mmCIF file of C-alpha atoms in Angstrom:
data_model
loop_
_atom_site.group_PDB
_atom_site.id
_atom_site.type_symbol
_atom_site.label_atom_id
_atom_site.label_comp_id
_atom_site.label_asym_id
_atom_site.label_seq_id
_atom_site.Cartn_x
_atom_site.Cartn_y
_atom_site.Cartn_z
ATOM 1 C CA MET A 1 37.675 -10.366 -17.041
ATOM 2 C CA GLY A 2 34.591 -9.098 -15.232
ATOM 3 C CA ASP A 3 36.503 -6.083 -13.905
ATOM 4 C CA LEU A 4 37.871 -5.317 -17.362
ATOM 5 C CA LYS A 5 34.380 -5.548 -18.821
ATOM 6 C CA CYS A 6 33.127 -3.141 -16.143
ATOM 7 C CA ILE A 7 35.905 -0.673 -16.944
ATOM 8 C CA ASP A 8 35.177 -0.998 -20.655
ATOM 9 C CA ASP A 9 31.466 -0.326 -20.066
ATOM 10 C CA ALA A 10 32.289 2.681 -17.881
ATOM 11 C CA GLY A 11 34.724 3.993 -20.501
ATOM 12 C CA THR A 12 32.144 3.582 -23.234
ATOM 13 C CA ALA A 13 29.552 5.381 -21.095
ATOM 14 C CA GLU A 14 31.964 8.278 -20.569
ATOM 15 C CA LYS A 15 32.472 8.529 -24.325
ATOM 16 C CA TRP A 16 28.723 8.779 -24.806
ATOM 17 C CA ILE A 17 28.466 11.370 -22.041
ATOM 18 C CA PHE A 18 30.998 13.413 -23.990
ATOM 19 C CA TYR A 19 29.159 12.900 -27.298
ATOM 20 C CA PHE A 20 25.848 13.962 -25.769
ATOM 21 C CA LEU A 21 27.496 17.009 -24.189
ATOM 22 C CA CYS A 22 28.804 17.883 -27.652
ATOM 23 C CA GLY A 23 25.215 17.736 -28.881
ATOM 24 C CA TYR A 24 24.092 20.007 -26.071
ATOM 25 C CA ALA A 25 26.926 22.464 -26.764
ATOM 26 C CA LEU A 26 25.993 22.591 -30.448
ATOM 27 C CA PHE A 27 22.449 23.724 -29.590
ATOM 28 C CA SER A 28 23.197 25.534 -26.317
ATOM 29 C CA ASN A 29 22.590 29.002 -27.800
ATOM 30 C CA THR A 30 19.953 28.147 -30.389
ATOM 31 C CA SER A 31 17.338 25.680 -29.098
ATOM 32 C CA ILE A 32 16.256 24.895 -25.570
ATOM 33 C CA ALA A 33 14.265 21.848 -26.717
ATOM 34 C CA VAL A 34 17.103 20.150 -28.606
ATOM 35 C CA GLY A 35 19.552 21.081 -25.882
ATOM 36 C CA ASN A 36 17.276 19.429 -23.309
ATOM 37 C CA VAL A 37 17.214 16.215 -25.342
ATOM 38 C CA PHE A 38 21.003 15.969 -25.301
ATOM 39 C CA LEU A 39 21.208 16.886 -21.626
ATOM 40 C CA SER A 40 18.691 14.172 -20.790
ATOM 41 C CA LEU A 41 20.666 11.640 -22.810
ATOM 42 C CA SER A 42 23.873 12.677 -21.062
ATOM 43 C CA ILE A 43 22.198 12.142 -17.681
ATOM 44 C CA ALA A 44 21.090 8.655 -18.738
ATOM 45 C CA ALA A 45 24.625 7.829 -19.861
ATOM 46 C CA ALA A 46 26.010 9.159 -16.567
ATOM 47 C CA LEU A 47 23.626 7.004 -14.552
ATOM 48 C CA PHE A 48 24.679 3.969 -16.590
ATOM 49 C CA ARG A 49 28.333 4.821 -15.973
ATOM 50 C CA VAL A 50 27.780 5.088 -12.206
ATOM 51 C CA TYR A 51 25.854 1.817 -12.240
ATOM 52 C CA LYS A 52 28.688 0.025 -14.021
ATOM 53 C CA LYS A 53 31.528 1.641 -12.083
ATOM 54 C CA HIS A 54 30.975 3.457 -8.807
ATOM 55 C CA ASP A 55 34.022 2.549 -6.730
ATOM 56 C CA ASP A 56 35.775 5.774 -7.720
ATOM 57 C CA TRP A 57 33.095 8.172 -6.516
ATOM 58 C CA ARG A 58 35.340 9.692 -3.812
ATOM 59 C CA GLU A 59 37.932 10.564 -6.433
ATOM 60 C CA LEU A 60 35.332 11.977 -8.819
ATOM 61 C CA LEU A 61 33.732 14.241 -6.225
ATOM 62 C CA ILE A 62 36.904 16.163 -5.406
ATOM 63 C CA ILE A 63 36.323 19.886 -5.891
ATOM 64 C CA ASP A 64 38.001 23.063 -4.698
ATOM 65 C CA LYS A 65 36.416 24.049 -1.386
ATOM 66 C CA LYS A 66 36.982 27.729 -2.125
ATOM 67 C CA LEU A 67 34.630 27.260 -5.077
ATOM 68 C CA ALA A 68 32.099 24.969 -3.413
ATOM 69 C CA VAL A 69 31.625 26.506 0.036
ATOM 70 C CA PRO A 70 30.208 29.933 -1.014
ATOM 71 C CA PHE A 71 27.783 28.279 -3.412
ATOM 72 C CA LEU A 72 26.678 25.662 -0.874
ATOM 73 C CA LEU A 73 26.135 28.442 1.657
ATOM 74 C CA PHE A 74 23.779 30.172 -0.772
ATOM 75 C CA ILE A 75 21.969 26.899 -1.514
ATOM 76 C CA GLY A 76 21.665 26.174 2.223
ATOM 77 C CA MET A 77 20.084 29.567 2.879
ATOM 78 C CA MET A 78 17.596 29.131 0.043
ATOM 79 C CA LEU A 79 16.809 25.602 1.217
ATOM 80 C CA ILE A 80 15.811 27.003 4.601
ATOM 81 C CA SER A 81 13.580 29.452 2.762
ATOM 82 C CA ALA A 82 11.999 26.597 0.814
ATOM 83 C CA ILE A 83 11.316 24.615 3.988
ATOM 84 C CA PHE A 84 9.467 27.585 5.501
ATOM 85 C CA SER A 85 7.534 28.208 2.294
ATOM 86 C CA ALA A 86 3.753 28.050 2.162
ATOM 87 C CA ASP A 87 4.135 25.344 -0.501
ATOM 88 C CA VAL A 88 7.195 23.336 0.481
ATOM 89 C CA VAL A 89 6.787 20.726 -2.254
ATOM 90 C CA TRP A 90 6.643 23.344 -5.001
ATOM 91 C CA SER A 91 9.621 25.246 -3.584
ATOM 92 C CA LEU A 92 11.741 22.099 -3.463
ATOM 93 C CA ARG A 93 10.692 21.164 -6.997
ATOM 94 C CA VAL A 94 11.783 24.560 -8.316
ATOM 95 C CA MET A 95 15.075 24.311 -6.423
ATOM 96 C CA GLY A 96 15.646 20.852 -7.852
ATOM 97 C CA ASP A 97 15.096 22.140 -11.376
ATOM 98 C CA HIS A 98 17.378 25.145 -10.876
ATOM 99 C CA TYR A 99 20.264 23.483 -9.054
ATOM 100 C CA LEU A 100 20.133 19.866 -10.123
ATOM 101 C CA TYR A 101 18.845 19.635 -13.703
ATOM 102 C CA ARG A 102 20.001 23.030 -14.986
ATOM 103 C CA MET A 103 23.447 22.401 -13.508
ATOM 104 C CA THR A 104 23.801 19.141 -15.456
ATOM 105 C CA GLY A 105 26.432 20.622 -17.762
ATOM 106 C CA PHE A 106 28.618 21.611 -14.818
ATOM 107 C CA TYR A 107 28.264 18.291 -13.025
ATOM 108 C CA LEU A 108 29.020 16.121 -16.029
ATOM 109 C CA VAL A 109 31.978 18.157 -17.270
ATOM 110 C CA TRP A 110 33.402 18.215 -13.739
ATOM 111 C CA LEU A 111 32.941 14.481 -13.168
ATOM 112 C CA PHE A 112 33.634 12.907 -16.545
ATOM 113 C CA VAL A 113 35.607 15.220 -18.858
ATOM 114 C CA ARG A 114 39.255 15.106 -17.834
ATOM 115 C CA ASP A 115 41.030 15.836 -21.111
ATOM 116 C CA LYS A 116 41.920 19.292 -22.456
ATOM 117 C CA LYS A 117 41.256 18.295 -26.039
ATOM 118 C CA LYS A 118 37.704 17.288 -25.139
ATOM 119 C CA LEU A 119 37.201 20.508 -23.186
ATOM 120 C CA LEU A 120 38.270 22.499 -26.240
ATOM 121 C CA ILE A 121 35.957 20.505 -28.503
ATOM 122 C CA LEU A 122 33.012 21.228 -26.204
ATOM 123 C CA PHE A 123 33.986 24.895 -26.124
ATOM 124 C CA TYR A 124 34.190 25.203 -29.909
ATOM 125 C CA PHE A 125 30.829 23.475 -30.393
ATOM 126 C CA ALA A 126 29.288 25.994 -27.971
ATOM 127 C CA LEU A 127 31.146 28.785 -29.771
ATOM 128 C CA LEU A 128 29.657 27.645 -33.083
ATOM 129 C CA SER A 129 26.186 27.669 -31.546
ATOM 130 C CA HIS A 130 26.760 31.189 -30.283
ATOM 131 C CA PHE A 131 28.022 32.310 -33.689
ATOM 132 C CA VAL A 132 24.854 31.010 -35.348
ATOM 133 C CA ASN A 133 22.607 32.928 -32.951
ATOM 134 C CA ALA A 134 24.747 36.061 -33.242
ATOM 135 C CA SER A 135 24.565 35.823 -37.050
ATOM 136 C CA VAL A 136 20.771 35.685 -36.857
ATOM 137 C CA CYS A 137 20.839 38.864 -34.742
ATOM 138 C CA ILE A 138 23.030 40.554 -37.333
ATOM 139 C CA TYR A 139 20.634 39.514 -40.112
ATOM 140 C CA GLN A 140 17.676 40.825 -38.131
ATOM 141 C CA GLY A 141 19.481 44.096 -37.547
ATOM 142 C CA PHE A 142 20.933 44.754 -40.990
ATOM 143 C CA VAL A 143 18.279 43.213 -43.233
ATOM 144 C CA GLU A 144 15.091 43.418 -41.193
ATOM 145 C CA MET A 145 16.101 46.686 -39.482
ATOM 146 C CA ASN A 146 15.138 45.169 -36.149
ATOM 147 C CA PHE A 147 17.051 47.094 -33.487
ATOM 148 C CA ARG A 148 15.801 44.772 -30.745
ATOM 149 C CA ALA A 149 17.121 41.607 -32.344
ATOM 150 C CA THR A 150 15.830 38.402 -30.767
ATOM 151 C CA GLY A 151 18.120 35.854 -32.377
ATOM 152 C CA LEU A 152 16.708 32.342 -32.269
ATOM 153 C CA ILE A 153 15.845 32.297 -28.565
ATOM 154 C CA GLY A 154 14.326 35.696 -27.707
ATOM 155 C CA TYR A 155 15.949 39.036 -26.984
ATOM 156 C CA MET A 156 16.380 38.654 -23.216
ATOM 157 C CA MET A 157 17.796 35.122 -23.516
ATOM 158 C CA THR A 158 20.099 36.199 -26.342
ATOM 159 C CA GLY A 159 21.162 39.110 -24.166
ATOM 160 C CA GLY A 160 22.004 36.697 -21.361
ATOM 161 C CA THR A 161 24.208 34.577 -23.606
ATOM 162 C CA LEU A 162 25.974 37.686 -24.903
ATOM 163 C CA ALA A 163 26.637 38.878 -21.342
ATOM 164 C CA MET A 164 28.615 35.665 -20.840
ATOM 165 C CA TRP A 165 30.209 35.223 -24.263
ATOM 166 C CA MET A 166 31.554 38.733 -24.758
ATOM 167 C CA PRO A 167 33.808 38.627 -21.663
ATOM 168 C CA VAL A 168 35.046 35.146 -22.606
ATOM 169 C CA LEU A 169 35.888 36.225 -26.149
ATOM 170 C CA ILE A 170 37.662 39.340 -24.894
ATOM 171 C CA VAL A 171 39.783 37.166 -22.586
ATOM 172 C CA LEU A 172 40.673 34.818 -25.426
ATOM 173 C CA VAL A 173 41.717 37.688 -27.687
ATOM 174 C CA LEU A 174 43.952 39.096 -24.961
ATOM 175 C CA GLU A 175 45.427 35.669 -24.148
ATOM 176 C CA ASN A 176 45.990 34.622 -27.766
ATOM 177 C CA LYS A 177 48.399 31.816 -26.841
ATOM 178 C CA PHE A 178 45.364 29.853 -25.662
ATOM 179 C CA TYR A 179 43.944 29.074 -29.086
ATOM 180 C CA ARG A 180 47.042 29.433 -31.313
ATOM 181 C CA TRP A 181 46.015 29.219 -34.978
ATOM 182 C CA ASN A 182 42.339 29.380 -34.043
ATOM 183 C CA LYS A 183 42.677 33.038 -33.149
ATOM 184 C CA TYR A 184 41.020 34.164 -36.382
ATOM 185 C CA ILE A 185 37.972 32.082 -35.501
ATOM 186 C CA VAL A 186 37.765 33.837 -32.148
ATOM 187 C CA TYR A 187 38.302 37.258 -33.770
ATOM 188 C CA SER A 188 35.443 36.550 -36.178
ATOM 189 C CA VAL A 189 33.080 35.386 -33.453
ATOM 190 C CA LEU A 190 33.980 38.402 -31.291
ATOM 191 C CA LEU A 191 33.085 40.713 -34.174
ATOM 192 C CA ALA A 192 29.785 38.891 -34.690
ATOM 193 C CA ALA A 193 29.046 38.970 -30.957
ATOM 194 C CA THR A 194 29.806 42.706 -30.800
ATOM 195 C CA LEU A 195 27.388 43.463 -33.627
ATOM 196 C CA ALA A 196 24.799 41.149 -32.089
ATOM 197 C CA THR A 197 25.169 42.942 -28.752
ATOM 198 C CA LEU A 198 24.465 46.275 -30.432
ATOM 199 C CA PHE A 199 21.461 44.982 -32.379
ATOM 200 C CA ASN A 200 20.093 43.074 -29.385
ATOM 201 C CA ALA A 201 20.075 46.386 -27.477
ATOM 202 C CA THR A 202 19.619 44.908 -24.016
ATOM 203 C CA ARG A 203 20.783 47.747 -21.813
ATOM 204 C CA GLY A 204 21.615 45.517 -18.858
ATOM 205 C CA VAL A 205 23.976 43.570 -21.122
ATOM 206 C CA TRP A 206 25.661 46.786 -22.275
ATOM 207 C CA LEU A 207 26.227 47.832 -18.675
ATOM 208 C CA ALA A 208 27.446 44.391 -17.628
ATOM 209 C CA ILE A 209 29.992 44.212 -20.451
ATOM 210 C CA GLY A 210 30.986 47.810 -19.775
ATOM 211 C CA VAL A 211 31.945 46.839 -16.225
ATOM 212 C CA VAL A 212 33.343 43.338 -16.724
ATOM 213 C CA ALA A 213 35.441 43.988 -19.843
ATOM 214 C CA PRO A 214 37.667 46.691 -18.273
ATOM 215 C CA VAL A 215 38.248 44.525 -15.192
ATOM 216 C CA LEU A 216 39.263 41.544 -17.320
ATOM 217 C CA ILE A 217 41.522 43.682 -19.488
ATOM 218 C CA LEU A 218 43.324 45.173 -16.490
ATOM 219 C CA LEU A 219 43.715 41.737 -14.911
ATOM 220 C CA SER A 220 44.930 40.147 -18.127
ATOM 221 C CA VAL A 221 47.596 42.584 -19.299
ATOM 222 C CA ARG A 222 50.879 42.618 -17.409
ATOM 223 C CA SER A 223 51.525 46.247 -18.283
ATOM 224 C CA LYS A 224 48.899 48.490 -16.688
ATOM 225 C CA VAL A 225 49.930 51.306 -19.018
ATOM 226 C CA ARG A 226 49.076 49.076 -21.963
ATOM 227 C CA GLY A 227 45.803 48.198 -20.280
ATOM 228 C CA ILE A 228 44.862 51.844 -19.844
ATOM 229 C CA ILE A 229 45.730 52.552 -23.482
ATOM 230 C CA VAL A 230 43.575 49.623 -24.645
ATOM 231 C CA LEU A 231 40.688 50.756 -22.449
ATOM 232 C CA SER A 232 40.991 54.329 -23.711
ATOM 233 C CA LEU A 233 40.843 53.175 -27.327
ATOM 234 C CA LEU A 234 37.879 50.907 -26.633
ATOM 235 C CA PHE A 235 36.060 53.684 -24.819
ATOM 236 C CA ALA A 236 36.674 56.115 -27.678
ATOM 237 C CA CYS A 237 35.474 53.596 -30.290
ATOM 238 C CA THR A 238 32.398 52.654 -28.257
ATOM 239 C CA ALA A 239 31.508 56.292 -27.585
ATOM 240 C CA GLY A 240 31.924 57.076 -31.279
ATOM 241 C CA ILE A 241 29.587 54.254 -32.294
ATOM 242 C CA PHE A 242 26.858 55.233 -29.834
ATOM 243 C CA TYR A 243 27.176 58.925 -30.656
ATOM 244 C CA SER A 244 27.007 58.389 -34.423
ATOM 245 C CA VAL A 245 24.092 55.918 -34.440
ATOM 246 C CA PRO A 246 20.931 57.683 -33.182
ATOM 247 C CA VAL A 247 19.077 54.438 -32.423
ATOM 248 C CA LEU A 248 21.843 53.255 -30.117
ATOM 249 C CA HIS A 249 22.318 56.691 -28.576
ATOM 250 C CA ASN A 250 18.611 57.030 -27.820
ATOM 251 C CA ARG A 251 18.451 53.523 -26.403
ATOM 252 C CA LEU A 252 21.397 54.199 -24.119
ATOM 253 C CA ALA A 253 19.846 57.455 -22.921
ATOM 254 C CA THR A 254 16.752 55.598 -21.662
ATOM 255 C CA ILE A 255 18.740 53.794 -18.958
ATOM 256 C CA THR A 256 18.067 56.591 -16.454
ATOM 257 C CA ASP A 257 14.571 57.445 -17.705
ATOM 258 C CA THR A 258 12.242 56.383 -14.883
ATOM 259 C CA THR A 259 9.156 57.294 -16.917
ATOM 260 C CA MET A 260 9.938 54.698 -19.599
ATOM 261 C CA GLN A 261 7.544 51.762 -19.333
ATOM 262 C CA SER A 262 10.107 48.994 -18.847
ATOM 263 C CA ASN A 263 12.019 51.063 -16.285
ATOM 264 C CA SER A 264 8.990 52.174 -14.295
ATOM 265 C CA GLU A 265 7.626 48.623 -14.285
ATOM 266 C CA ARG A 266 10.902 47.327 -12.866
ATOM 267 C CA LEU A 267 10.777 49.918 -10.101
ATOM 268 C CA LEU A 268 7.258 48.784 -9.212
ATOM 269 C CA LEU A 269 8.337 45.141 -9.202
ATOM 270 C CA TRP A 270 11.236 45.961 -6.908
ATOM 271 C CA GLN A 271 8.891 47.811 -4.582
ATOM 272 C CA SER A 272 6.660 44.724 -4.470
ATOM 273 C CA ALA A 273 9.723 42.608 -3.699
ATOM 274 C CA ARG A 274 10.629 44.944 -0.827
ATOM 275 C CA ASN A 275 7.080 44.661 0.468
ATOM 276 C CA MET A 276 7.367 40.849 0.488
ATOM 277 C CA PHE A 277 10.658 41.193 2.359
ATOM 278 C CA ALA A 278 9.066 43.550 4.885
ATOM 279 C CA ASP A 279 6.368 40.952 5.654
ATOM 280 C CA TYR A 280 8.787 37.970 5.671
ATOM 281 C CA PRO A 281 12.174 39.475 6.571
ATOM 282 C CA VAL A 282 14.033 36.339 7.677
ATOM 283 C CA THR A 283 13.148 33.576 5.215
ATOM 284 C CA GLY A 284 11.170 35.407 2.544
ATOM 285 C CA VAL A 285 8.017 34.076 0.922
ATOM 286 C CA GLY A 286 9.760 30.854 -0.149
ATOM 287 C CA TYR A 287 11.793 29.727 -3.128
ATOM 288 C CA GLY A 288 9.763 29.854 -6.345
ATOM 289 C CA GLU A 289 6.890 31.638 -4.585
ATOM 290 C CA PHE A 290 7.327 35.142 -6.007
ATOM 291 C CA HIS A 291 4.850 34.636 -8.857
ATOM 292 C CA ASP A 292 1.857 33.593 -6.764
ATOM 293 C CA ASN A 293 2.513 36.105 -4.001
ATOM 294 C CA TYR A 294 2.963 38.913 -6.503
ATOM 295 C CA GLN A 295 -0.176 38.094 -8.462
ATOM 296 C CA GLU A 296 -2.384 37.435 -5.446
ATOM 297 C CA LYS A 297 -1.251 40.052 -2.930
ATOM 298 C CA TYR A 298 1.700 42.277 -3.736
ATOM 299 C CA ILE A 299 1.082 43.647 -7.224
ATOM 300 C CA LEU A 300 0.809 47.434 -7.001
ATOM 301 C CA PRO A 301 -2.200 49.282 -8.429
ATOM 302 C CA GLU A 302 0.095 51.340 -10.682
ATOM 303 C CA ALA A 303 1.518 48.242 -12.392
ATOM 304 C CA LYS A 304 0.513 48.063 -16.051
ATOM 305 C CA GLU A 305 2.129 44.745 -16.994
ATOM 306 C CA ARG A 306 0.040 42.666 -14.611
ATOM 307 C CA TYR A 307 1.063 39.266 -15.965
ATOM 308 C CA LEU A 308 4.660 39.361 -14.729
ATOM 309 C CA GLY A 309 5.859 36.590 -12.446
ATOM 310 C CA HIS A 310 9.415 37.481 -11.438
ATOM 311 C CA ALA A 311 11.175 40.520 -9.990
ATOM 312 C CA HIS A 312 13.284 41.384 -13.067
ATOM 313 C CA SER A 313 16.337 41.222 -10.812
ATOM 314 C CA ASN A 314 18.296 38.387 -9.244
ATOM 315 C CA PHE A 315 18.878 40.435 -6.099
ATOM 316 C CA PHE A 316 15.248 41.466 -5.584
ATOM 317 C CA GLN A 317 14.008 37.976 -6.467
ATOM 318 C CA VAL A 318 16.214 36.498 -3.744
ATOM 319 C CA LEU A 319 15.299 39.319 -1.352
ATOM 320 C CA ALA A 320 11.612 38.487 -1.749
ATOM 321 C CA GLU A 321 11.914 34.706 -1.811
ATOM 322 C CA GLY A 322 14.807 34.198 0.608
ATOM 323 C CA GLY A 323 14.696 37.166 2.966
ATOM 324 C CA MET A 324 17.809 38.099 4.948
ATOM 325 C CA LEU A 325 19.096 34.531 4.842
ATOM 326 C CA GLY A 326 18.835 34.368 1.064
ATOM 327 C CA VAL A 327 20.489 37.750 0.496
ATOM 328 C CA ALA A 328 23.324 36.872 2.889
ATOM 329 C CA GLY A 329 23.896 33.623 0.997
ATOM 330 C CA LEU A 330 23.715 35.351 -2.386
ATOM 331 C CA LEU A 331 26.228 38.042 -1.431
ATOM 332 C CA ALA A 332 28.561 35.417 0.069
ATOM 333 C CA TRP A 333 28.367 33.443 -3.184
ATOM 334 C CA TRP A 334 29.050 36.484 -5.355
ATOM 335 C CA LEU A 335 31.950 37.696 -3.224
ATOM 336 C CA GLY A 336 33.382 34.200 -2.872
ATOM 337 C CA MET A 337 33.425 33.636 -6.628
ATOM 338 C CA VAL A 338 35.094 36.965 -7.372
ATOM 339 C CA ILE A 339 37.805 36.334 -4.760
ATOM 340 C CA TYR A 340 38.264 32.752 -6.000
ATOM 341 C CA CYS A 341 38.800 33.881 -9.586
ATOM 342 C CA ILE A 342 41.017 36.895 -8.941
ATOM 343 C CA ARG A 343 43.256 35.095 -6.453
ATOM 344 C CA GLY A 344 43.486 32.055 -8.670
ATOM 345 C CA TRP A 345 44.434 34.164 -11.684
ATOM 346 C CA LEU A 346 47.068 36.160 -9.821
ATOM 347 C CA ASP A 347 48.588 32.981 -8.370
ATOM 348 C CA SER A 348 48.626 30.820 -11.496
ATOM 349 C CA ARG A 349 47.811 32.946 -14.588
ATOM 350 C CA ASN A 350 45.502 30.104 -15.625
ATOM 351 C CA ILE A 351 43.066 31.469 -18.200
ATOM 352 C CA GLY A 352 40.244 29.353 -16.753
ATOM 353 C CA TYR A 353 39.972 31.754 -13.830
ATOM 354 C CA LEU A 354 39.378 34.700 -16.163
ATOM 355 C CA THR A 355 36.779 32.902 -18.285
ATOM 356 C CA PHE A 356 35.068 31.773 -15.075
ATOM 357 C CA LEU A 357 35.026 35.354 -13.800
ATOM 358 C CA GLY A 358 33.812 36.695 -17.140
ATOM 359 C CA ILE A 359 30.895 34.263 -17.330
ATOM 360 C CA PHE A 360 29.916 34.644 -13.691
ATOM 361 C CA ALA A 361 30.242 38.418 -13.392
ATOM 362 C CA GLY A 362 28.771 39.094 -16.837
ATOM 363 C CA LEU A 363 25.540 37.238 -16.145
ATOM 364 C CA MET A 364 25.197 38.341 -12.529
ATOM 365 C CA LEU A 365 25.685 42.003 -13.414
ATOM 366 C CA GLN A 366 23.059 41.731 -16.119
ATOM 367 C CA GLY A 367 20.987 40.025 -13.452
ATOM 368 C CA LEU A 368 20.790 43.218 -11.442
ATOM 369 C CA THR A 369 18.015 44.308 -13.820
ATOM 370 C CA GLU A 370 16.834 40.899 -15.067
ATOM 371 C CA TYR A 371 16.043 37.593 -13.340
ATOM 372 C CA THR A 372 18.722 35.682 -15.226
ATOM 373 C CA MET A 373 18.943 33.009 -12.504
ATOM 374 C CA GLY A 374 15.460 31.873 -13.455
ATOM 375 C CA ASP A 375 16.075 31.658 -17.214
ATOM 376 C CA SER A 376 16.436 28.024 -18.267
ATOM 377 C CA ILE A 377 18.479 28.210 -21.484
ATOM 378 C CA VAL A 378 20.746 30.938 -20.110
ATOM 379 C CA MET A 379 21.460 29.181 -16.812
ATOM 380 C CA LYS A 380 22.212 25.868 -18.483
ATOM 381 C CA LEU A 381 24.809 27.595 -20.627
ATOM 382 C CA PHE A 382 26.054 29.490 -17.557
ATOM 383 C CA TRP A 383 26.706 26.291 -15.621
ATOM 384 C CA PHE A 384 28.153 24.538 -18.663
ATOM 385 C CA GLY A 385 30.585 27.414 -19.209
ATOM 386 C CA LEU A 386 31.592 27.441 -15.542
ATOM 387 C CA GLY A 387 32.127 23.679 -15.738
ATOM 388 C CA LEU A 388 34.461 24.042 -18.721
ATOM 389 C CA SER A 389 36.380 26.836 -16.991
ATOM 390 C CA TYR A 390 36.717 24.981 -13.688
ATOM 391 C CA GLN A 391 37.737 21.741 -15.335
ATOM 392 C CA TRP A 392 40.359 23.531 -17.415
ATOM 393 C CA ILE A 393 41.809 24.846 -14.145
ATOM 394 C CA SER A 394 41.695 21.397 -12.550
ATOM 395 C CA VAL A 395 43.208 19.517 -15.485
ATOM 396 C CA SER A 396 45.964 22.116 -15.847
ATOM 397 C CA ALA A 397 46.810 21.813 -12.164
ATOM 398 C CA ALA A 398 46.833 18.002 -12.363
ATOM 399 C CA GLU A 399 49.227 18.197 -15.299
ATOM 400 C CA GLY A 400 51.466 20.565 -13.360
ATOM 401 C CA ASN A 401 51.064 23.282 -15.972
ATOM 402 C CA GLU A 402 48.783 25.970 -14.567
ATOM 403 C CA ASN A 403 50.114 28.844 -16.683
ATOM 404 C CA VAL A 404 47.879 28.148 -19.692
#
């Protein structure tokens, strides 16, 4: 009876983990504070579950090495950087926040959500949250004539969520068997997300989607001729929209304008990052140490926005904070994830590989001109989305039906 009671307690805890994850998903794109409450509750439920039943931990911790090894290599390189930091305690605290707490969504979905129906429920709650934020952007654009729409969470954070959601929605439209009668929901959200992307006007997001979407389309369609036709139509429609709307056309034209304030400031930040790398080429200045080093020593006299505390680029942030070790780990992680997704898709045609690739590549490409890896609400959604994608792959494989 005691064993049965333990199993019942563990099962109840897993139900509450799922319920709390649903709460997080519902606010994942709209409120960092409410999302944090549900994530904290899900952690408490997970700890209770492990306390009540922990004899299955070996089974729970099984994960594809091709997914884990590149990421662990990156973490290992950054950990070395943190150990050689001027403030080791602070560096380790920042690492813990970034790769323990912010990854909660990934960990809990991976460990405790093993049912496709539950995965879909979590996805649709997150989709609803995204639709709400996208609708706010559309209102701000159409009604308030705000062509730098912030949504509910700020324009750069909204841009980060769009960089992930647009590729996922494109994949779902192409693979319509995935959601069956729910396709009209996905069509509607894709339309809302497209309008929100235009009104949000984050150029890094435009470029990221412009690169990721064609890759996903060519991977998804079996007929490359059809893929080229689809891409040609999309290109013509997109070009027509940008050409006919002066605000969008002018915004797009500023991408290569080095005299524009935001562009010139990024170039100065990247120069400061290179200067940090030149002084600390092997391990960098230490994880989480860019802000203090920039403000106290490396800010250039020409910089006008003198309050900034990150490099406005994932690559340059890691270059400055992690040196050669950090960059080597970052590139290994990026390359490893792309190979993992493309090979997995070609071998199994499991849609989880494409959504994983869309989320990962979308945010990391935007991150070439923005420090997305340091953005709390965006990275929590990033890891949650990767968790859903990976677990869909795993559950499909366990069921012997990968072609879904």
